[in-house]
Amino acid sequence: MRISKIIPILALLTILTTSYAGAQCKAFAKKVCLPELGAFTHDGNYHAAVLVEGEEAELYKTFYSDMDYRIAICGEDKLPDIEFKILDGNKNVLYSNKDSKYAKTWDFKLQSSQQLKLIVKVLSRSKPSETPASGCVSIMFGFKVKK
Amino acid sequence: MNKKSGIGSGILICAVLLAGSISACQTHGKKSAGEEAKINVPKDNMPAVEELKKARKIFNALPSPLESAAIVKSAGSRFDPRLLNQLDNANSYVTNKSMALNLGIYTCDLSFASLYEQTQLIIDYMNAAKKMADGLGILKAIDQTTIDKLEENINNSDVIMEIISDTFLNSSSYLEDNGQHANAAMVLVGGWFEGLYISTQLVDANHLNNNKLTGRIIDQKLSVDILLNLLESNKGNKSIDEIKVQVIKLKAVFDKIKITTSQIKPEFDNASKSTLLKSDVKTEMTPEVFKELASTVAEIRNSFVK
């Protein structure tokens, strides 16, 4: 089969399976990650993607004073640990879960509202000769309004 | 890279994505190391995997409609039902753009109604949001079971918030998973503008000081770049491009507001197991700039709900 015919077929298959994987990712996020928010109210936003070992994702978000927040980052069991870091606008690292045995959650509040950057990285476990694992990674935010 | 190897690499990346998509998220249980899902890529093609890794996923996370409403509530503001989008307007939204924007707007209004325990409005605005979701073809995001659960728990604000959060998650994930990224972005845009519109209408330009809500309005300057990046990632869509022009106009007003922040110092509190990010902030917004901001926000928001 000519390459020009293979590409559209692969593209179509990719779209169809991405939609399927997306639905599976949502189910994973709701079943596994949502409970990690505990007593915090989930903001309702959906941030999830299929990541490969060694791959990174980044997220930009404004967090407000007068609110308590919990970040929950969850990866499927078939993935290695997931490292996440929170950085300010000057790229200073404010938190890394590497110092907390790759904890899935982090609770925080702010004295003044800030735009922060979140970097999520799936660590590499495979040897160079092996092919990397891939799986769903979900990022969720919960909040509590200070009484 | 020559053309042939470029195509080959492209096919390989498609194959990796395909394999990754199929293997992804198929189980939630623990697996032994031997059972782990692996992508079958020949060793000599590993550079293509490295190429894939460089395509970093970026999320531009605007506050959700639920969070936007909570921000206003946390500032101790009053509730004014006249500021919400009229329920009758729901019948006039027929385009994808108007339905997506107003799904965000009605969800924000619904969140306000919930946070201020306006029981009848909660049902009414959930029905309006359902109409928008149905129009966008979002299957089962808000069904009769959701409405029934809402009615059964109408006096339990925690459960109501959970239901709103869940329905919004279902709607936004459905749009993202079905390639409707522009619609998903517009839902967020609608919710963000509604929160900002209601905030600016609740503040008196002559009494900006000592009003916590003024601070929350100024804080929205921090999200304007995120909003523009979200729109930029969907550029080429006619509706998104139109909204982007409006947001650029809004950014020009926000640029007149000054925010100076000191360095952030994290401080862990062992008792609450929570970290306080300590920093001082100085802001500057004149009544004239506030009036211009309020009028620009109202103009854009009203173009969404007309």
Short mmCIF file of C-alpha atoms in Angstrom, two decimals:
data_model
loop_
_atom_site.label_atom_id
_atom_site.label_comp_id
_atom_site.label_asym_id
_atom_site.label_seq_id
_atom_site.Cartn_x
_atom_site.Cartn_y
_atom_site.Cartn_z
CA MET A 1 0.00 0.00 0.00
CA ARG A 2 1.30 3.43 -0.88
CA ILE A 3 2.39 5.74 1.94
CA SER A 4 -0.11 8.38 0.78
CA LYS A 5 -2.95 5.90 1.46
CA ILE A 6 -1.56 4.68 4.78
CA ILE A 7 -1.33 8.15 6.36
CA PRO A 8 -5.09 9.01 6.22
CA ILE A 9 -5.99 5.54 7.52
CA LEU A 10 -3.55 5.88 10.41
CA ALA A 11 -4.81 9.39 11.10
CA LEU A 12 -8.44 8.17 11.21
CA LEU A 13 -7.52 5.25 13.46
CA THR A 14 -5.60 7.63 15.71
CA ILE A 15 -8.62 9.96 16.04
CA LEU A 16 -10.97 7.07 16.81
CA THR A 17 -8.69 5.46 19.37
CA THR A 18 -7.79 8.80 20.93
CA SER A 19 -11.50 9.40 21.56
CA TYR A 20 -11.75 5.90 23.09
CA ALA A 21 -8.62 6.44 25.20
CA GLY A 22 -9.97 9.84 26.24
CA ALA A 23 -13.16 8.27 27.56
CA GLN A 24 -11.07 5.71 29.44
CA CYS A 25 -8.91 8.54 30.80
CA LYS A 26 -12.00 10.34 32.09
CA ALA A 27 -13.14 7.15 33.84
CA PHE A 28 -9.68 6.82 35.41
CA ALA A 29 -9.70 10.48 36.50
CA LYS A 30 -13.12 10.17 38.14
CA LYS A 31 -12.56 6.78 39.76
CA VAL A 32 -8.97 7.15 40.94
CA CYS A 33 -8.02 10.83 41.10
CA LEU A 34 -11.24 12.49 42.25
CA PRO A 35 -11.29 10.66 45.63
CA GLU A 36 -7.77 12.04 46.29
CA LEU A 37 -9.35 15.50 46.66
CA GLY A 38 -11.07 14.35 49.86
CA ALA A 39 -13.07 17.15 51.50
CA PHE A 40 -12.04 19.71 48.85
CA THR A 41 -14.59 20.64 46.14
CA HIS A 42 -13.38 19.65 42.70
CA ASP A 43 -13.41 22.72 40.45
CA GLY A 44 -14.96 20.65 37.65
CA ASN A 45 -12.14 21.21 35.16
CA TYR A 46 -10.77 18.25 33.23
CA HIS A 47 -7.01 17.97 32.66
CA ALA A 48 -5.85 14.54 31.58
CA ALA A 49 -3.59 13.13 28.91
CA VAL A 50 -1.91 9.93 27.87
CA LEU A 51 1.80 10.40 28.65
CA VAL A 52 4.81 8.22 27.87
CA GLU A 53 7.64 7.53 30.35
CA GLY A 54 9.92 10.55 30.48
CA GLU A 55 7.28 12.83 28.98
CA GLU A 56 6.34 16.14 30.62
CA ALA A 57 3.20 18.25 30.70
CA GLU A 58 2.81 21.78 32.02
CA LEU A 59 -0.15 23.71 33.31
CA TYR A 60 -0.68 27.41 34.02
CA LYS A 61 -3.28 28.50 36.53
CA THR A 62 -4.13 31.43 38.77
CA PHE A 63 -4.68 30.58 42.43
CA TYR A 64 -6.52 32.98 44.72
CA SER A 65 -6.04 34.15 48.28
CA ASP A 66 -9.01 33.36 50.56
CA MET A 67 -9.14 29.83 49.17
CA ASP A 68 -7.52 26.59 50.35
CA TYR A 69 -6.34 24.36 47.51
CA ARG A 70 -5.42 20.73 46.98
CA ILE A 71 -3.66 19.54 43.84
CA ALA A 72 -3.97 15.85 42.99
CA ILE A 73 -1.82 14.23 40.30
CA CYS A 74 -2.55 10.62 39.47
CA GLY A 75 -1.04 8.21 36.98
CA GLU A 76 -2.11 4.73 36.07
CA ASP A 77 -0.43 1.93 38.01
CA LYS A 78 1.47 0.75 34.95
CA LEU A 79 3.39 4.05 34.93
CA PRO A 80 6.44 4.81 37.10
CA ASP A 81 6.20 7.51 39.79
CA ILE A 82 5.07 10.95 38.66
CA GLU A 83 7.06 13.97 39.73
CA PHE A 84 5.37 17.36 39.95
CA LYS A 85 6.77 20.79 40.71
CA ILE A 86 5.11 24.13 41.37
CA LEU A 87 6.96 27.20 40.11
CA ASP A 88 6.34 30.91 40.47
CA GLY A 89 6.62 33.47 37.66
CA ASN A 90 10.39 33.72 38.19
CA LYS A 91 10.83 29.93 37.79
CA ASN A 92 11.56 29.46 41.50
CA VAL A 93 10.47 26.01 42.65
CA LEU A 94 7.96 26.42 45.47
CA TYR A 95 7.25 22.73 45.92
CA SER A 96 8.39 19.41 44.50
CA ASN A 97 6.77 16.12 45.44
CA LYS A 98 10.19 14.51 44.98
CA ASP A 99 10.89 15.66 48.56
CA SER A 100 7.71 13.91 49.76
CA LYS A 101 8.24 10.45 48.22
CA TYR A 102 6.33 11.48 45.08
CA ALA A 103 3.13 12.18 47.02
CA LYS A 104 0.02 12.42 44.86
CA THR A 105 -1.42 15.48 46.58
CA TRP A 106 -0.29 18.85 47.89
CA ASP A 107 -2.34 21.24 50.07
CA PHE A 108 -1.63 24.96 50.03
CA LYS A 109 -3.03 28.46 50.41
CA LEU A 110 -1.80 31.85 49.34
CA GLN A 111 -1.31 35.15 51.11
CA SER A 112 -1.86 36.90 47.77
CA SER A 113 -3.23 35.57 44.47
CA GLN A 114 -0.62 34.25 42.06
CA GLN A 115 -0.31 32.69 38.63
CA LEU A 116 1.70 29.51 39.11
CA LYS A 117 3.14 26.91 36.76
CA LEU A 118 2.81 23.19 37.35
CA ILE A 119 5.24 20.78 35.68
CA VAL A 120 4.33 17.12 35.65
CA LYS A 121 6.83 14.47 34.58
CA VAL A 122 6.43 10.72 34.24
CA LEU A 123 9.73 9.31 35.48
CA SER A 124 11.64 6.80 33.34
CA ARG A 125 11.89 3.26 34.59
CA SER A 126 12.67 1.40 31.37
CA LYS A 127 16.21 0.47 30.34
CA PRO A 128 17.44 2.17 27.16
CA SER A 129 16.87 -1.07 25.21
CA GLU A 130 13.24 -1.32 26.35
CA THR A 131 10.26 0.53 25.00
CA PRO A 132 8.61 2.99 27.39
CA ALA A 133 5.23 2.45 29.06
CA SER A 134 2.42 4.93 28.49
CA GLY A 135 -0.72 5.67 30.47
CA CYS A 136 -3.26 8.18 31.60
CA VAL A 137 -2.17 11.04 33.87
CA SER A 138 -4.80 13.24 35.49
CA ILE A 139 -4.40 16.64 37.16
CA MET A 140 -7.19 17.80 39.45
CA PHE A 141 -7.73 20.87 41.63
CA GLY A 142 -9.94 21.08 44.67
CA PHE A 143 -10.75 24.16 46.71
CA LYS A 144 -12.36 25.24 49.95
CA VAL A 145 -13.67 28.71 50.50
CA LYS A 146 -12.28 30.10 53.75
CA LYS A 147 -15.13 30.71 56.19
CA MET B 1 15.77 15.03 7.89
CA ASN B 2 14.88 14.17 4.28
CA LYS B 3 11.29 13.94 3.08
CA LYS B 4 11.07 10.15 3.06
CA SER B 5 12.45 9.65 6.53
CA GLY B 6 10.22 12.53 7.69
CA ILE B 7 7.13 10.67 6.45
CA GLY B 8 8.43 7.47 7.99
CA SER B 9 8.94 9.23 11.28
CA GLY B 10 5.43 10.72 11.01
CA ILE B 11 3.91 7.28 10.48
CA LEU B 12 5.92 5.94 13.39
CA ILE B 13 4.70 8.73 15.65
CA CYS B 14 1.11 7.96 14.55
CA ALA B 15 1.75 4.29 15.34
CA VAL B 16 3.17 5.19 18.75
CA LEU B 17 0.18 7.43 19.48
CA LEU B 18 -2.16 4.69 18.31
CA ALA B 19 -0.48 2.05 20.45
CA GLY B 20 -0.36 4.44 23.37
CA SER B 21 -4.03 5.31 22.97
CA ILE B 22 -5.10 1.67 22.82
CA SER B 23 -2.97 0.58 25.74
CA ALA B 24 -3.86 3.61 27.84
CA CYS B 25 -6.36 3.60 30.64
CA GLN B 26 -7.65 0.10 30.08
CA THR B 27 -7.28 -1.01 33.65
CA HIS B 28 -7.24 0.56 37.07
CA GLY B 29 -5.96 -2.41 39.03
CA LYS B 30 -2.39 -3.06 40.13
CA LYS B 31 -0.27 -4.94 37.63
CA SER B 32 2.94 -6.83 38.04
CA ALA B 33 6.03 -5.56 36.24
CA GLY B 34 5.75 -8.30 33.63
CA GLU B 35 2.22 -7.30 32.73
CA GLU B 36 2.97 -3.63 32.13
CA ALA B 37 1.73 -2.21 28.87
CA LYS B 38 4.58 -1.51 26.49
CA ILE B 39 4.73 0.20 23.13
CA ASN B 40 6.40 -1.97 20.54
CA VAL B 41 8.88 0.32 18.89
CA PRO B 42 12.03 -1.14 17.35
CA LYS B 43 15.22 -0.11 19.14
CA ASP B 44 16.56 1.73 16.09
CA ASN B 45 13.48 3.94 16.06
CA MET B 46 13.90 5.25 19.60
CA PRO B 47 14.79 8.76 18.34
CA ALA B 48 11.19 9.04 17.11
CA VAL B 49 9.98 8.34 20.64
CA GLU B 50 12.30 11.07 21.90
CA GLU B 51 10.77 13.36 19.27
CA LEU B 52 7.33 12.51 20.61
CA LYS B 53 8.42 13.33 24.16
CA LYS B 54 9.45 16.81 23.08
CA ALA B 55 5.84 17.54 22.02
CA ARG B 56 5.04 18.69 25.55
CA LYS B 57 1.36 18.90 26.50
CA ILE B 58 0.36 22.33 27.79
CA PHE B 59 -2.82 23.07 29.75
CA ASN B 60 -4.08 26.64 30.07
CA ALA B 61 -6.33 26.33 33.09
CA LEU B 62 -8.83 29.15 33.42
CA PRO B 63 -10.85 29.13 36.63
CA SER B 64 -13.90 26.91 36.12
CA PRO B 65 -17.38 28.52 36.39
CA LEU B 66 -17.67 26.89 39.81
CA GLU B 67 -14.40 28.43 41.01
CA SER B 68 -15.28 31.82 39.48
CA ALA B 69 -18.49 31.90 41.53
CA ALA B 70 -16.65 30.73 44.66
CA ILE B 71 -14.10 33.55 44.27
CA VAL B 72 -16.91 36.14 44.38
CA LYS B 73 -18.61 34.43 47.31
CA SER B 74 -15.32 34.26 49.24
CA ALA B 75 -15.07 38.05 48.99
CA GLY B 76 -18.29 38.27 51.02
CA SER B 77 -20.35 39.76 48.20
CA ARG B 78 -24.13 39.88 48.11
CA PHE B 79 -26.29 37.90 45.67
CA ASP B 80 -28.23 39.78 43.01
CA PRO B 81 -30.37 37.56 40.74
CA ARG B 82 -30.84 40.44 38.26
CA LEU B 83 -27.20 40.07 37.24
CA LEU B 84 -27.59 36.47 36.06
CA ASN B 85 -28.30 35.65 32.42
CA GLN B 86 -32.06 35.52 31.83
CA LEU B 87 -33.44 31.98 31.67
CA ASP B 88 -35.67 32.86 28.68
CA ASN B 89 -32.58 33.60 26.62
CA ALA B 90 -31.77 29.87 26.54
CA ASN B 91 -34.29 29.38 23.71
CA SER B 92 -32.48 31.83 21.44
CA TYR B 93 -29.07 30.13 21.46
CA VAL B 94 -28.79 27.96 18.36
CA THR B 95 -25.17 28.24 17.21
CA ASN B 96 -22.32 26.19 18.68
CA LYS B 97 -20.61 29.42 19.78
CA SER B 98 -23.62 30.78 21.66
CA MET B 99 -24.44 27.41 23.24
CA ALA B 100 -20.84 26.79 24.36
CA LEU B 101 -20.41 30.29 25.81
CA ASN B 102 -23.75 30.11 27.56
CA LEU B 103 -23.13 26.63 28.92
CA GLY B 104 -20.24 28.28 30.80
CA ILE B 105 -22.37 31.30 31.71
CA TYR B 106 -25.36 29.30 32.97
CA THR B 107 -23.03 26.94 34.89
CA CYS B 108 -21.48 29.96 36.60
CA ASP B 109 -24.97 31.35 37.38
CA LEU B 110 -25.98 27.92 38.66
CA SER B 111 -22.91 27.89 40.92
CA PHE B 112 -23.87 31.33 42.28
CA ALA B 113 -27.41 30.12 42.96
CA SER B 114 -25.98 27.10 44.77
CA LEU B 115 -23.41 29.02 46.85
CA TYR B 116 -26.13 31.49 47.91
CA GLU B 117 -28.67 28.67 48.51
CA GLN B 118 -31.26 29.94 46.01
CA THR B 119 -33.11 26.64 45.74
CA GLN B 120 -35.56 27.37 42.91
CA LEU B 121 -32.90 29.09 40.83
CA ILE B 122 -30.63 26.02 41.19
CA ILE B 123 -33.20 23.84 39.39
CA ASP B 124 -33.94 26.52 36.78
CA TYR B 125 -30.30 27.18 35.93
CA MET B 126 -29.44 23.48 35.84
CA ASN B 127 -32.22 23.09 33.24
CA ALA B 128 -30.81 26.02 31.25
CA ALA B 129 -27.32 24.46 31.35
CA LYS B 130 -28.85 21.12 30.29
CA LYS B 131 -30.44 22.81 27.28
CA MET B 132 -27.03 24.14 26.20
CA ALA B 133 -25.31 20.78 26.78
CA ASP B 134 -28.01 18.94 24.84
CA GLY B 135 -27.67 21.44 21.98
CA LEU B 136 -23.94 20.76 21.82
CA GLY B 137 -24.62 17.02 21.65
CA ILE B 138 -23.04 16.32 25.02
CA LEU B 139 -24.51 12.96 25.86
CA LYS B 140 -25.63 12.21 29.40
CA ALA B 141 -23.71 15.15 30.95
CA ILE B 142 -26.93 16.36 32.55
CA ASP B 143 -29.76 13.83 32.41
CA GLN B 144 -33.03 13.43 34.30
CA THR B 145 -31.19 11.48 37.02
CA THR B 146 -29.02 14.55 37.63
CA ILE B 147 -32.08 16.81 37.92
CA ASP B 148 -33.79 14.31 40.25
CA LYS B 149 -30.67 14.06 42.45
CA LEU B 150 -30.52 17.85 42.53
CA GLU B 151 -34.14 18.10 43.68
CA GLU B 152 -33.67 15.42 46.33
CA ASN B 153 -30.65 17.25 47.80
CA ILE B 154 -31.79 20.81 47.21
CA ASN B 155 -31.02 21.85 50.80
CA ASN B 156 -27.63 20.16 50.95
CA SER B 157 -25.19 22.65 49.44
CA ASP B 158 -22.22 20.25 49.56
CA VAL B 159 -24.05 17.66 47.46
CA ILE B 160 -25.28 20.37 45.07
CA MET B 161 -21.71 21.58 44.54
CA GLU B 162 -20.61 18.00 43.90
CA ILE B 163 -23.36 17.57 41.29
CA ILE B 164 -22.40 20.83 39.53
CA SER B 165 -18.72 19.86 39.55
CA ASP B 166 -19.52 16.40 38.19
CA THR B 167 -21.79 17.66 35.39
CA PHE B 168 -19.20 20.26 34.37
CA LEU B 169 -16.47 17.60 34.34
CA ASN B 170 -18.68 15.38 32.17
CA SER B 171 -19.39 18.23 29.74
CA SER B 172 -15.82 19.48 29.39
CA SER B 173 -14.30 16.00 29.12
CA TYR B 174 -16.88 15.01 26.50
CA LEU B 175 -15.98 18.03 24.37
CA GLU B 176 -12.21 17.45 24.79
CA ASP B 177 -12.46 13.72 24.09
CA ASN B 178 -14.51 14.29 20.97
CA GLY B 179 -12.16 16.79 19.41
CA GLN B 180 -14.40 19.79 20.20
CA HIS B 181 -11.51 21.71 21.80
CA ALA B 182 -12.79 25.09 20.59
CA ASN B 183 -16.21 24.48 22.18
CA ALA B 184 -14.53 23.31 25.41
CA ALA B 185 -12.48 26.54 25.44
CA MET B 186 -15.57 28.69 24.82
CA VAL B 187 -17.41 27.06 27.75
CA LEU B 188 -14.54 28.16 30.02
CA VAL B 189 -14.44 31.62 28.46
CA GLY B 190 -18.19 32.08 29.06
CA GLY B 191 -17.91 31.05 32.72
CA TRP B 192 -14.89 33.28 33.35
CA PHE B 193 -16.57 36.35 31.81
CA GLU B 194 -19.77 35.74 33.78
CA GLY B 195 -17.84 35.68 37.07
CA LEU B 196 -15.97 38.84 36.12
CA TYR B 197 -19.15 40.56 34.90
CA ILE B 198 -21.04 39.87 38.12
CA SER B 199 -18.02 40.98 40.20
CA THR B 200 -17.64 44.29 38.37
CA GLN B 201 -21.38 44.99 38.64
CA LEU B 202 -21.28 44.45 42.41
CA VAL B 203 -18.53 47.00 43.03
CA ASP B 204 -19.12 50.74 43.28
CA ALA B 205 -16.42 52.72 41.43
CA ASN B 206 -16.53 55.34 44.16
CA HIS B 207 -15.81 52.83 46.90
CA LEU B 208 -13.04 50.67 45.50
CA ASN B 209 -10.93 50.65 48.65
CA ASN B 210 -11.58 48.26 51.51
CA ASN B 211 -13.69 46.05 49.25
CA LYS B 212 -12.34 42.50 49.00
CA LEU B 213 -14.12 42.01 45.69
CA THR B 214 -12.03 44.80 44.14
CA GLY B 215 -8.97 42.69 44.90
CA ARG B 216 -10.53 39.62 43.28
CA ILE B 217 -11.32 41.67 40.14
CA ILE B 218 -7.72 42.89 39.94
CA ASP B 219 -6.57 39.27 40.39
CA GLN B 220 -8.26 38.39 37.09
CA LYS B 221 -5.46 40.26 35.34
CA LEU B 222 -3.33 37.20 36.20
CA SER B 223 -5.61 35.00 34.09
CA VAL B 224 -5.82 37.14 30.95
CA ASP B 225 -2.64 35.70 29.43
CA ILE B 226 -3.86 32.18 30.22
CA LEU B 227 -7.12 33.06 28.48
CA LEU B 228 -5.29 34.40 25.42
CA ASN B 229 -3.08 31.29 25.26
CA LEU B 230 -6.17 29.09 25.48
CA LEU B 231 -7.70 30.96 22.54
CA GLU B 232 -4.41 30.90 20.64
CA SER B 233 -4.25 27.12 20.95
CA ASN B 234 -7.59 27.00 19.08
CA LYS B 235 -6.84 29.71 16.52
CA GLY B 236 -8.30 29.29 13.07
CA ASN B 237 -11.74 28.62 14.48
CA LYS B 238 -13.89 31.61 13.42
CA SER B 239 -15.71 31.93 16.76
CA ILE B 240 -12.48 31.70 18.74
CA ASP B 241 -10.80 34.31 16.53
CA GLU B 242 -13.74 36.68 17.12
CA ILE B 243 -13.52 36.21 20.89
CA LYS B 244 -9.76 36.74 20.78
CA VAL B 245 -10.27 40.23 19.32
CA GLN B 246 -12.58 41.05 22.24
CA VAL B 247 -10.13 39.65 24.80
CA ILE B 248 -7.24 41.67 23.37
CA LYS B 249 -9.38 44.78 23.94
CA LEU B 250 -9.97 43.68 27.53
CA LYS B 251 -6.25 42.98 28.06
CA ALA B 252 -5.48 46.57 27.05
CA VAL B 253 -7.61 47.76 29.98
CA PHE B 254 -6.14 45.22 32.42
CA ASP B 255 -2.67 46.44 31.36
CA LYS B 256 -3.52 49.78 33.01
CA ILE B 257 -3.78 48.03 36.39
CA LYS B 258 -0.50 47.63 38.27
CA ILE B 259 0.30 44.56 40.35
CA THR B 260 3.62 44.26 42.19
CA THR B 261 4.38 41.10 44.10
CA SER B 262 7.26 40.30 46.43
CA GLN B 263 9.10 37.00 46.20
CA ILE B 264 7.00 34.03 47.31
CA LYS B 265 8.20 32.18 50.40
CA PRO B 266 6.65 28.77 51.12
CA GLU B 267 5.99 28.09 54.81
CA PHE B 268 4.79 24.64 55.88
CA ASP B 269 2.30 24.46 58.73
CA ASN B 270 2.65 21.12 60.48
CA ALA B 271 -0.69 21.40 62.25
CA SER B 272 -2.78 21.76 59.10
CA LYS B 273 -0.28 19.83 56.90
CA SER B 274 -0.64 22.68 54.46
CA THR B 275 1.84 25.12 52.89
CA LEU B 276 1.27 28.86 53.02
CA LEU B 277 2.76 30.70 50.05
CA LYS B 278 3.70 34.00 51.68
CA SER B 279 4.06 37.12 49.57
CA ASP B 280 3.06 40.76 49.68
CA VAL B 281 1.21 42.39 46.85
CA LYS B 282 0.65 46.01 45.92
CA THR B 283 -2.03 46.93 43.39
CA GLU B 284 -3.07 50.15 41.74
CA MET B 285 -6.37 50.74 39.94
CA THR B 286 -7.98 54.15 39.58
CA PRO B 287 -11.80 54.58 39.57
CA GLU B 288 -11.53 55.62 35.89
CA VAL B 289 -9.74 52.42 34.95
CA PHE B 290 -12.28 50.40 36.94
CA LYS B 291 -15.15 52.08 35.08
CA GLU B 292 -13.47 51.31 31.75
CA LEU B 293 -12.91 47.71 32.84
CA ALA B 294 -16.51 47.26 34.00
CA SER B 295 -17.88 48.72 30.79
CA THR B 296 -15.59 46.60 28.55
CA VAL B 297 -16.47 43.43 30.45
CA ALA B 298 -20.20 44.25 30.25
CA GLU B 299 -19.97 44.94 26.52
CA ILE B 300 -18.26 41.57 25.86
CA ARG B 301 -20.47 39.58 28.22
CA ASN B 302 -23.62 41.13 26.77
CA SER B 303 -22.48 40.19 23.28
CA PHE B 304 -22.31 36.58 24.54
CA VAL B 305 -25.81 36.50 26.04
CA LYS B 306 -27.74 38.54 23.44
#
